[in-house]
mmCIF file of C-alpha atoms in Angstrom:
data_model
loop_
_atom_site.group_PDB
_atom_site.id
_atom_site.type_symbol
_atom_site.label_atom_id
_atom_site.label_comp_id
_atom_site.label_asym_id
_atom_site.label_seq_id
_atom_site.Cartn_x
_atom_site.Cartn_y
_atom_site.Cartn_z
ATOM 1 C CA LYS A 1117 0.129 0.157 0.270
ATOM 2 C CA GLN A 1118 2.499 2.337 0.962
ATOM 3 C CA TRP A 1119 4.507 1.518 -2.830
ATOM 4 C CA TYR A 1120 1.330 2.446 -4.088
ATOM 5 C CA GLN A 1121 1.188 5.693 -2.700
ATOM 6 C CA ARG A 1122 4.385 6.667 -3.021
ATOM 7 C CA ARG A 1123 3.927 5.642 -6.908
ATOM 8 C CA VAL A 1124 1.016 8.231 -6.935
ATOM 9 C CA ALA A 1125 2.635 11.018 -5.432
ATOM 10 C CA ILE A 1126 5.863 10.527 -8.111
ATOM 11 C CA THR A 1127 3.370 10.687 -10.217
ATOM 12 C CA ALA A 1128 1.488 13.896 -9.310
ATOM 13 C CA GLY A 1129 4.887 15.038 -9.025
ATOM 14 C CA GLU A 1130 5.832 14.615 -12.582
ATOM 15 C CA PHE A 1131 2.306 15.777 -13.661
ATOM 16 C CA ALA A 1132 2.807 18.955 -11.695
ATOM 17 C CA LEU A 1133 6.096 19.755 -13.142
ATOM 18 C CA GLU A 1134 4.826 19.056 -16.688
ATOM 19 C CA LYS A 1135 2.194 21.659 -16.359
ATOM 20 C CA VAL A 1136 4.248 24.016 -14.139
ATOM 21 C CA GLY A 1137 7.938 23.553 -14.087
ATOM 22 C CA ILE A 1138 8.590 25.893 -16.270
ATOM 23 C CA ASP A 1139 7.531 29.001 -14.306
ATOM 24 C CA VAL A 1140 10.134 30.629 -13.189
ATOM 25 C CA ALA A 1141 8.429 30.886 -9.700
ATOM 26 C CA SER A 1142 8.258 26.875 -9.843
ATOM 27 C CA GLY A 1143 11.770 26.232 -8.446
ATOM 28 C CA GLY A 1144 10.523 25.563 -5.162
ATOM 29 C CA ILE A 1145 7.918 22.640 -7.153
ATOM 30 C CA TRP A 1146 11.048 21.249 -7.897
ATOM 31 C CA SER A 1147 13.080 21.515 -4.816
ATOM 32 C CA ASP A 1148 10.275 19.636 -3.195
ATOM 33 C CA TYR A 1149 10.236 17.153 -5.642
ATOM 34 C CA VAL A 1150 13.723 16.153 -5.494
ATOM 35 C CA GLN A 1151 13.206 16.163 -1.481
ATOM 36 C CA PHE A 1152 10.564 14.216 -1.845
ATOM 37 C CA ILE A 1153 12.081 11.500 -4.464
ATOM 38 C CA ARG A 1154 15.013 11.297 -1.705
ATOM 39 C CA SER A 1155 13.353 10.546 1.457
ATOM 40 C CA GLY A 1156 11.959 7.670 -0.197
ATOM 41 C CA GLU A 1157 14.112 4.420 1.156
ATOM 42 C CA ALA A 1158 15.812 1.813 -1.426
ATOM 43 C CA ALA A 1159 16.451 -1.692 -0.119
ATOM 44 C CA GLY A 1160 19.253 -3.100 -2.349
ATOM 45 C CA SER A 1161 22.024 -1.531 -4.384
ATOM 46 C CA TYR A 1162 19.650 -1.679 -7.398
ATOM 47 C CA ALA A 1163 16.955 0.490 -5.822
ATOM 48 C CA GLU A 1164 19.768 2.374 -4.778
ATOM 49 C CA ASN A 1165 20.749 2.945 -8.445
ATOM 50 C CA GLN A 1166 17.154 3.440 -9.305
ATOM 51 C CA LYS A 1167 17.068 5.951 -6.590
ATOM 52 C CA ILE A 1168 20.302 8.183 -7.234
ATOM 53 C CA MET A 1169 19.647 7.872 -11.334
ATOM 54 C CA ALA A 1170 15.591 9.490 -10.113
ATOM 55 C CA ILE A 1171 16.769 12.116 -8.808
ATOM 56 C CA ARG A 1172 19.917 12.554 -10.996
ATOM 57 C CA ARG A 1173 17.022 13.078 -13.620
ATOM 58 C CA VAL A 1174 15.014 15.544 -11.887
ATOM 59 C CA TYR A 1175 17.967 17.822 -11.197
ATOM 60 C CA GLN A 1176 19.864 18.013 -14.810
ATOM 61 C CA ARG A 1177 15.754 19.078 -16.116
ATOM 62 C CA ALA A 1178 15.658 21.535 -13.287
ATOM 63 C CA VAL A 1179 18.946 23.437 -13.562
ATOM 64 C CA MET A 1180 18.130 23.889 -17.302
ATOM 65 C CA MET A 1181 14.617 25.679 -16.604
ATOM 66 C CA PRO A 1182 15.518 29.512 -16.377
ATOM 67 C CA LEU A 1183 13.793 29.193 -12.450
ATOM 68 C CA SER A 1184 14.357 31.862 -9.806
ATOM 69 C CA ASN A 1185 15.728 29.380 -7.149
ATOM 70 C CA VAL A 1186 18.539 27.876 -10.371
ATOM 71 C CA GLU A 1187 21.494 28.755 -8.829
ATOM 72 C CA GLN A 1188 20.678 26.826 -5.537
ATOM 73 C CA LEU A 1189 19.598 23.809 -7.672
ATOM 74 C CA TRP A 1190 22.824 23.971 -9.227
ATOM 75 C CA ARG A 1191 24.608 24.190 -5.684
ATOM 76 C CA ASP A 1192 22.426 21.353 -4.468
ATOM 77 C CA TYR A 1193 22.766 19.492 -7.738
ATOM 78 C CA SER A 1194 26.382 19.704 -7.738
ATOM 79 C CA THR A 1195 26.793 18.780 -4.203
ATOM 80 C CA PHE A 1196 24.687 15.413 -5.115
ATOM 81 C CA GLU A 1197 27.058 14.701 -7.556
ATOM 82 C CA GLN A 1198 29.977 14.872 -5.591
ATOM 83 C CA ASN A 1199 28.817 12.898 -2.769
ATOM 84 C CA VAL A 1200 27.653 10.203 -5.037
ATOM 85 C CA ASN A 1201 30.859 10.133 -6.935
ATOM 86 C CA GLU A 1202 33.596 12.459 -7.797
ATOM 87 C CA ILE A 1203 34.747 11.309 -10.463
ATOM 88 C CA ILE A 1204 31.702 10.981 -12.593
ATOM 89 C CA ALA A 1205 30.154 14.114 -11.373
ATOM 90 C CA LYS A 1206 33.271 16.339 -12.949
ATOM 91 C CA LYS A 1207 32.210 15.235 -16.307
ATOM 92 C CA LEU A 1208 28.250 14.811 -15.640
ATOM 93 C CA LEU A 1209 28.734 18.854 -14.532
ATOM 94 C CA GLU A 1210 30.304 19.787 -16.814
ATOM 95 C CA GLU A 1211 27.891 18.394 -19.735
ATOM 96 C CA ARG A 1212 24.985 20.235 -17.955
ATOM 97 C CA SER A 1213 27.105 23.575 -17.170
ATOM 98 C CA ARG A 1214 26.623 25.449 -20.548
ATOM 99 C CA ASP A 1215 22.821 24.406 -20.350
ATOM 100 C CA TYR A 1216 23.004 25.660 -16.318
ATOM 101 C CA GLN A 1217 24.623 28.860 -17.438
ATOM 102 C CA ASN A 1218 21.772 29.668 -20.055
ATOM 103 C CA ALA A 1219 19.089 29.354 -17.452
ATOM 104 C CA ARG A 1220 21.001 31.314 -15.361
ATOM 105 C CA ARG A 1221 21.308 34.234 -17.846
ATOM 106 C CA VAL A 1222 18.000 34.110 -18.046
ATOM 107 C CA ALA A 1223 16.624 33.675 -15.332
ATOM 108 C CA LYS A 1224 18.453 37.110 -14.483
ATOM 109 C CA ASP A 1225 17.174 38.714 -17.726
ATOM 110 C CA TYR A 1226 14.036 37.982 -16.863
ATOM 111 C CA GLU A 1227 13.851 39.135 -13.123
ATOM 112 C CA ALA A 1228 15.574 42.291 -14.345
ATOM 113 C CA THR A 1229 13.019 43.038 -17.140
ATOM 114 C CA THR A 1230 10.250 42.139 -14.155
ATOM 115 C CA ARG A 1231 11.273 44.045 -11.543
ATOM 116 C CA GLY A 1232 9.156 46.158 -9.942
ATOM 117 C CA LEU A 1233 6.064 45.459 -12.030
ATOM 118 C CA ILE A 1234 3.355 44.428 -10.246
ATOM 119 C CA ARG A 1235 1.549 41.467 -12.022
ATOM 120 C CA GLY A 1236 -1.185 41.284 -9.331
ATOM 121 C CA ALA A 1237 -3.230 44.688 -10.069
ATOM 122 C CA PRO A 1238 -6.844 44.673 -10.637
ATOM 123 C CA ALA A 1239 -8.299 45.928 -13.786
ATOM 124 C CA LEU A 1240 -8.990 49.360 -12.968
ATOM 125 C CA PRO A 1241 -10.593 52.382 -15.406
ATOM 126 C CA PRO A 1242 -7.061 54.381 -15.933
ATOM 127 C CA GLN A 1243 -5.974 56.960 -13.896
ATOM 128 C CA ASN A 1244 -2.629 58.946 -15.190
ATOM 129 C CA ASN A 1245 -1.240 59.125 -12.055
ATOM 130 C CA GLY A 1246 2.811 58.183 -12.070
ATOM 131 C CA ASP A 1247 2.723 55.267 -11.143
ATOM 132 C CA GLU A 1248 0.466 54.060 -13.337
ATOM 133 C CA ARG A 1249 2.472 55.597 -16.471
ATOM 134 C CA ALA A 1250 5.439 53.924 -14.679
ATOM 135 C CA GLN A 1251 3.423 50.031 -14.807
ATOM 136 C CA ILE A 1252 2.792 50.457 -18.329
ATOM 137 C CA GLU A 1253 6.135 51.216 -19.395
ATOM 138 C CA LYS A 1254 7.323 48.204 -17.374
ATOM 139 C CA ARG A 1255 4.817 45.991 -19.586
ATOM 140 C CA LYS A 1256 5.778 47.457 -22.471
ATOM 141 C CA LYS A 1257 9.564 46.347 -21.689
ATOM 142 C CA TYR A 1258 8.216 43.638 -21.010
ATOM 143 C CA ARG A 1259 6.039 42.903 -23.835
ATOM 144 C CA LEU A 1260 8.808 43.994 -25.849
ATOM 145 C CA ARG A 1261 11.210 41.455 -24.463
ATOM 146 C CA LEU A 1262 8.433 38.797 -25.157
ATOM 147 C CA CYS A 1263 8.607 39.434 -28.400
ATOM 148 C CA VAL A 1264 12.420 39.481 -29.052
ATOM 149 C CA ASP A 1265 12.807 36.117 -27.024
ATOM 150 C CA THR A 1266 10.082 34.656 -29.288
ATOM 151 C CA THR A 1267 11.795 35.487 -32.482
ATOM 152 C CA ALA A 1268 15.176 34.790 -31.496
#
């Protein structure tokens, strides 16, 4: 029964990552999912290797995403690989480094573009005040940035 419940939770975690895992604010979901997989018990060397591979796959997917906490996820992934096998860790980290650097750059760029942008503001009739004009300019820059990113 416990095995079945865990399997359902893993399926739910994968579903969540598939649906919202690309959102810049979804880093917590990635971290929680890694911790959930790590918390599972593995009986025997085969099960332990399966667990290591599952954790590795999640980390490798996460560090390719432009997440707000991608730097922390990279540090955690690095530590994980070092603890598993220092020799293999160097190779695996080198292989993922370019993807991580790109995700990190995009995340920082996104954060700079959206800094000060109030995304949850209600739609109200225009007041034409300074704060509203500033938000309009920030939204224009944000939209322009989205257009540039999708055409590149």
